[in-house]
XYZ file of C-alpha atoms in Angstrom:
300
model
C 103.600 -69.405 26.812
C 101.024 -66.618 26.886
C 98.571 -66.748 29.765
C 95.590 -66.095 27.498
C 96.504 -69.161 25.430
C 96.446 -71.266 28.595
C 93.040 -69.818 29.503
C 91.701 -70.549 26.017
C 93.000 -74.123 26.137
C 91.298 -74.875 29.465
C 88.042 -73.354 28.205
C 88.058 -75.627 25.143
C 88.664 -78.658 27.377
C 85.858 -77.699 29.756
C 83.326 -77.027 26.991
C 84.317 -79.961 24.799
C 84.753 -77.899 21.673
C 85.598 -74.592 20.051
C 82.091 -73.223 19.531
C 80.856 -73.260 23.137
C 84.281 -72.245 24.461
C 84.342 -69.225 22.116
C 80.890 -68.197 23.328
C 81.954 -68.398 26.967
C 85.087 -66.350 26.254
C 83.198 -63.780 24.136
C 85.557 -64.184 21.194
C 84.968 -65.429 17.668
C 85.272 -69.103 16.833
C 88.005 -68.532 14.189
C 90.042 -66.491 16.674
C 89.864 -69.273 19.263
C 90.743 -71.937 16.694
C 93.755 -69.897 15.616
C 94.823 -69.438 19.258
C 94.766 -73.214 19.864
C 96.789 -73.842 16.703
C 99.290 -71.190 17.854
C 99.617 -72.960 21.207
C 100.205 -76.329 19.530
C 102.775 -74.817 17.206
C 104.695 -73.212 20.067
C 104.688 -76.421 22.087
C 105.419 -78.599 19.074
C 102.675 -81.112 19.930
C 99.069 -81.914 19.006
C 96.781 -81.190 21.943
C 93.405 -82.369 20.583
C 92.233 -85.343 18.547
C 89.954 -83.742 15.960
C 88.658 -86.928 14.258
C 85.363 -87.072 16.177
C 82.525 -84.597 16.711
C 83.904 -83.705 20.146
C 87.495 -82.671 20.651
C 89.404 -85.198 22.748
C 92.696 -84.559 24.478
C 95.794 -86.345 23.279
C 98.359 -87.638 25.766
C 100.247 -84.359 25.403
C 96.974 -82.463 25.866
C 96.166 -84.311 29.092
C 99.589 -83.455 30.505
C 99.150 -79.814 29.562
C 95.658 -79.791 31.094
C 97.068 -80.689 34.507
C 99.851 -78.110 34.248
C 97.548 -75.404 32.862
C 95.025 -75.722 35.680
C 97.840 -75.536 38.214
C 99.155 -72.372 36.562
C 95.736 -70.705 36.557
C 95.112 -71.679 40.180
C 98.489 -70.248 41.222
C 97.716 -67.022 39.400
C 94.328 -66.747 41.080
C 95.931 -67.206 44.492
C 98.588 -64.613 43.678
C 95.941 -62.121 42.563
C 94.004 -62.696 45.774
C 97.118 -62.061 47.868
C 97.961 -58.883 45.966
C 94.405 -57.641 46.345
C 94.503 -58.376 50.068
C 97.693 -56.359 50.428
C 96.297 -53.488 48.381
C 93.160 -53.388 50.520
C 95.230 -53.636 53.749
C 93.766 -57.024 54.616
C 97.265 -58.526 54.675
C 100.883 -57.457 54.487
C 103.795 -56.299 56.618
C 105.825 -53.140 57.001
C 109.532 -53.314 57.910
C 110.822 -50.351 59.934
C 114.427 -49.732 60.965
C 115.455 -47.439 63.819
C 118.222 -46.947 66.365
C 118.248 -46.941 70.145
C 117.330 -43.258 70.523
C 113.837 -43.847 69.109
C 113.259 -47.570 69.704
C 110.867 -46.806 72.583
C 109.816 -43.201 72.080
C 108.066 -42.767 69.707
C 108.319 -46.238 68.102
C 106.334 -48.201 70.685
C 103.345 -45.862 70.629
C 103.372 -45.729 66.824
C 103.426 -49.503 66.502
C 100.576 -49.832 68.999
C 98.426 -47.331 67.091
C 99.316 -48.973 63.784
C 98.182 -52.398 65.009
C 95.003 -50.970 66.543
C 94.067 -49.247 63.304
C 95.196 -52.034 60.960
C 94.861 -55.312 62.896
C 95.446 -57.456 59.794
C 98.828 -55.881 59.070
C 102.068 -56.940 60.744
C 105.099 -54.846 61.629
C 108.760 -55.811 61.866
C 111.190 -53.512 63.687
C 114.852 -53.788 62.695
C 117.645 -52.471 64.948
C 120.439 -50.308 63.548
C 123.558 -48.667 64.940
C 122.810 -44.966 64.703
C 121.465 -42.914 61.775
C 124.090 -44.247 59.357
C 122.984 -47.782 60.204
C 119.370 -46.859 59.455
C 120.292 -45.554 56.014
C 122.486 -48.579 55.311
C 119.595 -50.922 56.169
C 117.319 -49.026 53.794
C 119.873 -49.244 50.995
C 120.219 -53.005 51.508
C 116.464 -53.440 51.401
C 116.304 -54.704 54.996
C 113.487 -52.249 55.694
C 111.201 -49.905 53.810
C 110.927 -47.112 56.389
C 113.483 -45.637 58.754
C 112.783 -43.733 61.982
C 115.792 -41.613 62.871
C 117.275 -38.279 63.887
C 115.890 -35.721 61.446
C 119.077 -33.679 61.753
C 121.206 -36.429 60.215
C 122.102 -36.411 56.536
C 119.506 -38.567 54.784
C 121.125 -38.268 51.345
C 118.727 -39.212 48.544
C 115.947 -40.635 50.717
C 112.566 -38.982 51.086
C 112.378 -37.369 54.535
C 109.179 -36.830 56.517
C 109.789 -34.616 59.594
C 107.577 -35.578 62.526
C 108.578 -33.579 65.584
C 111.006 -33.256 68.463
C 111.910 -35.473 71.392
C 112.521 -33.702 74.707
C 115.610 -34.978 76.517
C 115.818 -34.619 80.294
C 118.391 -35.222 82.992
C 117.288 -38.310 84.914
C 118.876 -38.588 88.345
C 118.627 -41.127 91.195
C 116.504 -39.616 93.956
C 119.338 -39.858 96.504
C 121.674 -37.826 94.266
C 119.404 -34.902 93.443
C 119.566 -32.828 96.634
C 121.428 -29.840 95.176
C 119.738 -29.675 91.769
C 117.213 -27.074 90.648
C 114.798 -27.349 87.765
C 115.852 -26.551 85.100
C 119.485 -27.585 85.399
C 121.975 -25.332 83.579
C 123.816 -27.384 80.999
C 127.302 -26.483 82.322
C 126.310 -27.934 85.709
C 125.748 -31.360 84.142
C 129.513 -31.689 83.633
C 129.843 -32.125 87.401
C 127.281 -34.957 87.576
C 128.304 -38.634 87.168
C 126.629 -39.796 83.946
C 125.774 -43.135 82.350
C 125.879 -42.687 78.573
C 126.676 -44.552 75.378
C 129.773 -42.762 74.078
C 129.811 -45.061 71.049
C 126.541 -43.665 69.706
C 127.595 -40.967 67.198
C 124.152 -39.388 67.243
C 124.088 -39.112 71.038
C 127.679 -37.870 71.224
C 126.963 -34.965 68.886
C 123.849 -33.782 70.690
C 125.194 -34.327 74.221
C 128.641 -32.859 73.609
C 128.268 -29.811 75.873
C 127.115 -32.021 78.776
C 130.274 -34.124 78.793
C 133.433 -32.927 80.578
C 136.884 -32.935 78.997
C 138.048 -36.491 78.261
C 134.566 -37.667 79.290
C 135.575 -37.668 82.956
C 131.995 -37.272 84.158
C 130.861 -40.349 82.207
C 131.309 -42.954 84.919
C 129.716 -45.785 82.905
C 129.949 -46.010 79.119
C 126.984 -48.290 78.424
C 125.648 -49.311 75.011
C 122.645 -51.184 76.445
C 119.745 -48.839 77.304
C 118.003 -51.264 79.662
C 121.225 -51.729 81.645
C 121.731 -47.954 81.823
C 118.211 -47.479 83.171
C 118.787 -50.140 85.813
C 122.058 -48.518 86.854
C 120.259 -45.196 87.310
C 117.645 -46.934 89.435
C 120.405 -48.407 91.595
C 121.995 -45.015 92.178
C 125.132 -45.520 90.077
C 124.718 -42.275 88.154
C 122.402 -40.074 86.116
C 121.579 -40.246 82.417
C 120.092 -38.179 79.613
C 116.929 -39.758 78.230
C 113.740 -38.842 76.380
C 111.131 -37.690 78.888
C 108.717 -40.467 77.921
C 111.428 -43.101 78.409
C 112.496 -41.614 81.736
C 108.926 -41.622 83.032
C 108.168 -45.183 81.906
C 111.504 -46.941 82.433
C 112.920 -45.103 85.467
C 109.854 -44.176 87.533
C 111.824 -43.952 90.793
C 114.277 -41.374 89.456
C 113.842 -37.610 89.304
C 113.615 -35.787 86.002
C 115.004 -32.323 85.326
C 114.711 -30.073 82.315
C 117.885 -28.639 80.900
C 118.664 -24.958 80.371
C 118.708 -24.265 77.494
C 116.270 -27.079 76.636
C 117.645 -30.121 74.821
C 115.473 -31.397 72.000
C 116.193 -33.970 69.309
C 114.245 -33.754 66.010
C 113.064 -37.023 64.492
C 111.271 -38.185 61.401
C 110.805 -40.919 58.846
C 113.006 -41.634 55.865
C 111.661 -43.667 52.971
C 113.295 -45.215 49.933
C 112.572 -43.660 46.560
C 109.440 -44.748 44.740
C 105.927 -45.347 45.926
C 105.861 -47.210 49.273
C 103.894 -50.410 49.736
C 100.304 -50.088 51.005
C 101.386 -51.273 54.469
C 104.199 -48.703 54.552
C 101.826 -45.943 53.489
C 99.474 -46.973 56.280
C 102.297 -46.761 58.836
C 103.354 -43.339 57.533
C 99.798 -42.079 57.983
C 99.685 -43.443 61.540
C 103.088 -41.942 62.404
C 102.007 -38.529 61.159
C 98.738 -38.729 63.010
C 100.539 -39.745 66.213
C 102.463 -36.479 66.312
C 99.657 -34.342 64.878
C 101.143 -33.860 61.406
C 98.504 -33.594 58.698
C 98.878 -36.267 56.029
C 99.612 -34.767 52.622
C 98.114 -37.017 49.923
C 100.717 -35.679 47.462
C 103.599 -37.285 49.371
C 103.218 -40.659 47.657
C 99.772 -40.499 46.117
C 96.570 -40.542 48.111
C 96.695 -42.767 51.218
């Protein structure tokens, strides 16, 4: 049933006849009469009793009147919700990332996003490495991925954002013989706490790990546990500088020679992102000082 036929029907009911309803709808009386007859023909019922001067609803017409008003009300509510999303007065963006970026830069980006768009919500989905991020995007679990920019992103749209500095973070009691920066070969003699199961970390930290991973004294997949172990003097770890400063304040931080940096960026599914996703992309770019290009997905 065409929506305009429903609208015409309700107008005739409200105005008690074709003439006034046609005037309110700015259409001709014959056109409105034909539309009502078309509606009756499609439904296979008579909607109005036409014996008197004023059109009266039949039993079938009264039942349709209730249903029609419900349909129009639902459509009005749906339009209002869509308009609210379009104007960033409502909505949510789903972002997927893996452990390497779950704190830096994700936390700061989410905070800025909420400060700038307080009526929008964000949902952060956890994934197992870059491949997990891409898998979540393919499944539709998220609209945006934050991941290692060096990983193969296949057919997704990539938005490079910057680099994450990784530093050697060492318990204060274990740092007596270290100089800043620490040559990378020297790290192979230091007891480390790392997640050997993280393919992204393993590839970038390969030259810091001794043969057979003998200097990895704790293979830990839980970042918070690794940070606590460093704080308790169990070993050192490699962490983003921001994470090391915020999560392990009692430890000492050393640069590496040559420096160790991990590029990161956003990956987005094909097509135009939702308004909330476009807002997050703009915030993420602004956070790292990347100028927003309106041609990426249309003007933000």
